[in-house]
mmCIF file of C-alpha atoms in Angstrom:
data_model
loop_
_atom_site.group_PDB
_atom_site.id
_atom_site.type_symbol
_atom_site.label_atom_id
_atom_site.label_comp_id
_atom_site.label_asym_id
_atom_site.label_seq_id
_atom_site.Cartn_x
_atom_site.Cartn_y
_atom_site.Cartn_z
ATOM 1 C CA MET A 1 113.362 166.232 110.636
ATOM 2 C CA SER A 2 115.464 163.973 108.341
ATOM 3 C CA THR A 3 116.626 160.237 108.940
ATOM 4 C CA PRO A 4 119.506 158.368 107.609
ATOM 5 C CA LEU A 5 117.299 156.851 104.985
ATOM 6 C CA ASP A 6 116.475 160.227 103.658
ATOM 7 C CA ASN A 7 120.217 160.750 102.944
ATOM 8 C CA PRO A 8 122.016 157.532 102.491
ATOM 9 C CA ASP A 9 125.602 159.063 101.891
ATOM 10 C CA GLN A 10 125.544 160.886 105.212
ATOM 11 C CA GLY A 11 126.132 158.408 108.050
ATOM 12 C CA GLY A 12 125.118 154.738 108.723
ATOM 13 C CA THR A 13 126.501 152.140 106.250
ATOM 14 C CA ALA A 14 127.895 154.715 103.703
ATOM 15 C CA ILE A 15 130.499 155.953 106.209
ATOM 16 C CA LEU A 16 131.579 152.200 107.151
ATOM 17 C CA ASP A 17 131.867 151.328 103.648
ATOM 18 C CA ARG A 18 133.928 154.340 102.652
ATOM 19 C CA GLU A 19 136.111 153.570 105.844
ATOM 20 C CA LEU A 20 136.481 150.172 104.978
ATOM 21 C CA GLU A 21 137.418 151.044 101.425
ATOM 22 C CA GLU A 22 140.187 153.362 102.925
ATOM 23 C CA LEU A 23 141.390 150.525 105.041
ATOM 24 C CA ILE A 24 141.657 148.108 102.028
ATOM 25 C CA ARG A 25 143.532 150.688 99.979
ATOM 26 C CA GLU A 26 145.878 151.390 102.778
ATOM 27 C CA GLU A 27 146.821 147.686 103.419
ATOM 28 C CA SER A 28 147.134 146.897 99.683
ATOM 29 C CA ILE A 29 149.952 149.525 99.134
ATOM 30 C CA GLU A 30 152.896 148.207 101.446
ATOM 31 C CA PRO A 31 156.268 149.906 100.857
ATOM 32 C CA GLY A 32 159.100 147.538 100.022
ATOM 33 C CA ASP A 33 160.603 145.558 97.171
ATOM 34 C CA HIS A 34 157.354 144.200 95.673
ATOM 35 C CA GLU A 35 157.846 146.256 92.825
ATOM 36 C CA ARG A 36 161.076 144.995 92.075
ATOM 37 C CA PHE A 37 160.733 141.271 92.505
ATOM 38 C CA SER A 38 157.956 138.554 91.547
ATOM 39 C CA HIS A 39 156.686 136.793 94.514
ATOM 40 C CA TYR A 40 155.401 133.403 95.561
ATOM 41 C CA VAL A 41 151.771 133.290 96.043
ATOM 42 C CA LYS A 42 149.119 130.472 95.851
ATOM 43 C CA LYS A 43 147.384 130.079 92.465
ATOM 44 C CA ASP A 44 144.060 130.185 93.842
ATOM 45 C CA LYS A 45 144.718 133.385 95.790
ATOM 46 C CA ILE A 46 146.070 135.053 92.175
ATOM 47 C CA LEU A 47 142.748 133.856 90.719
ATOM 48 C CA GLU A 48 140.730 135.253 93.509
ATOM 49 C CA SER A 49 142.583 138.629 93.440
ATOM 50 C CA ALA A 50 142.054 138.959 89.819
ATOM 51 C CA MET A 51 138.384 138.352 90.100
ATOM 52 C CA THR A 52 137.671 140.203 93.257
ATOM 53 C CA GLY A 53 140.638 143.026 93.435
ATOM 54 C CA LYS A 54 141.554 141.616 96.809
ATOM 55 C CA PRO A 55 145.263 141.831 97.973
ATOM 56 C CA VAL A 56 147.386 138.839 98.140
ATOM 57 C CA ARG A 57 150.124 137.818 100.675
ATOM 58 C CA ALA A 58 153.302 136.289 99.340
ATOM 59 C CA LEU A 59 155.265 133.572 101.245
ATOM 60 C CA CYS A 60 157.477 136.443 102.461
ATOM 61 C CA GLY A 61 154.859 138.400 103.885
ATOM 62 C CA LYS A 62 154.494 141.311 101.090
ATOM 63 C CA LYS A 63 150.631 142.261 100.773
ATOM 64 C CA TRP A 64 149.748 143.885 97.512
ATOM 65 C CA THR A 65 147.329 143.792 94.494
ATOM 66 C CA PRO A 66 149.080 141.927 91.397
ATOM 67 C CA GLY A 67 148.715 143.620 88.126
ATOM 68 C CA ARG A 68 151.932 143.010 86.264
ATOM 69 C CA ASP A 69 153.706 140.174 84.381
ATOM 70 C CA PRO A 70 155.866 138.247 87.056
ATOM 71 C CA GLU A 71 157.739 136.877 84.285
ATOM 72 C CA LYS A 72 159.649 140.469 83.719
ATOM 73 C CA PHE A 73 161.232 140.537 87.228
ATOM 74 C CA PRO A 74 163.522 138.337 89.336
ATOM 75 C CA VAL A 75 162.038 136.172 92.120
ATOM 76 C CA CYS A 76 162.133 137.486 95.600
ATOM 77 C CA PRO A 77 164.755 135.772 97.429
ATOM 78 C CA ALA A 78 162.963 135.634 100.750
ATOM 79 C CA CYS A 79 159.991 133.817 98.931
ATOM 80 C CA LYS A 80 162.499 131.555 97.131
ATOM 81 C CA GLU A 81 164.033 130.369 100.346
ATOM 82 C CA ILE A 82 160.662 129.905 102.019
ATOM 83 C CA TYR A 83 159.262 127.958 99.092
ATOM 84 C CA GLU A 84 162.331 125.613 98.909
ATOM 85 C CA SER A 85 162.431 124.857 102.589
ATOM 86 C CA LEU A 86 158.550 123.707 102.113
ATOM 87 C CA VAL A 87 159.139 121.558 99.012
ATOM 88 C CA LYS A 88 162.096 119.446 100.682
#
């Protein structure tokens, strides 16, 4: 008779790890305009994402994993509007 410890890839935490990885992958890819715009995100969150690979959430609500030069794209109008309302 085998136990989960005999086959660590079959059941137990291995299944939970795979399911968690899939959920993170699904959450980090959100359809929309995030490919066309640069979004406003807290600097510490950008740094954390660069170190951990965790997705970030922009002021407008878009969620993705940064990986391109934001200087090459126009600023997201929704992020800009929210930011301007916060700094007044």
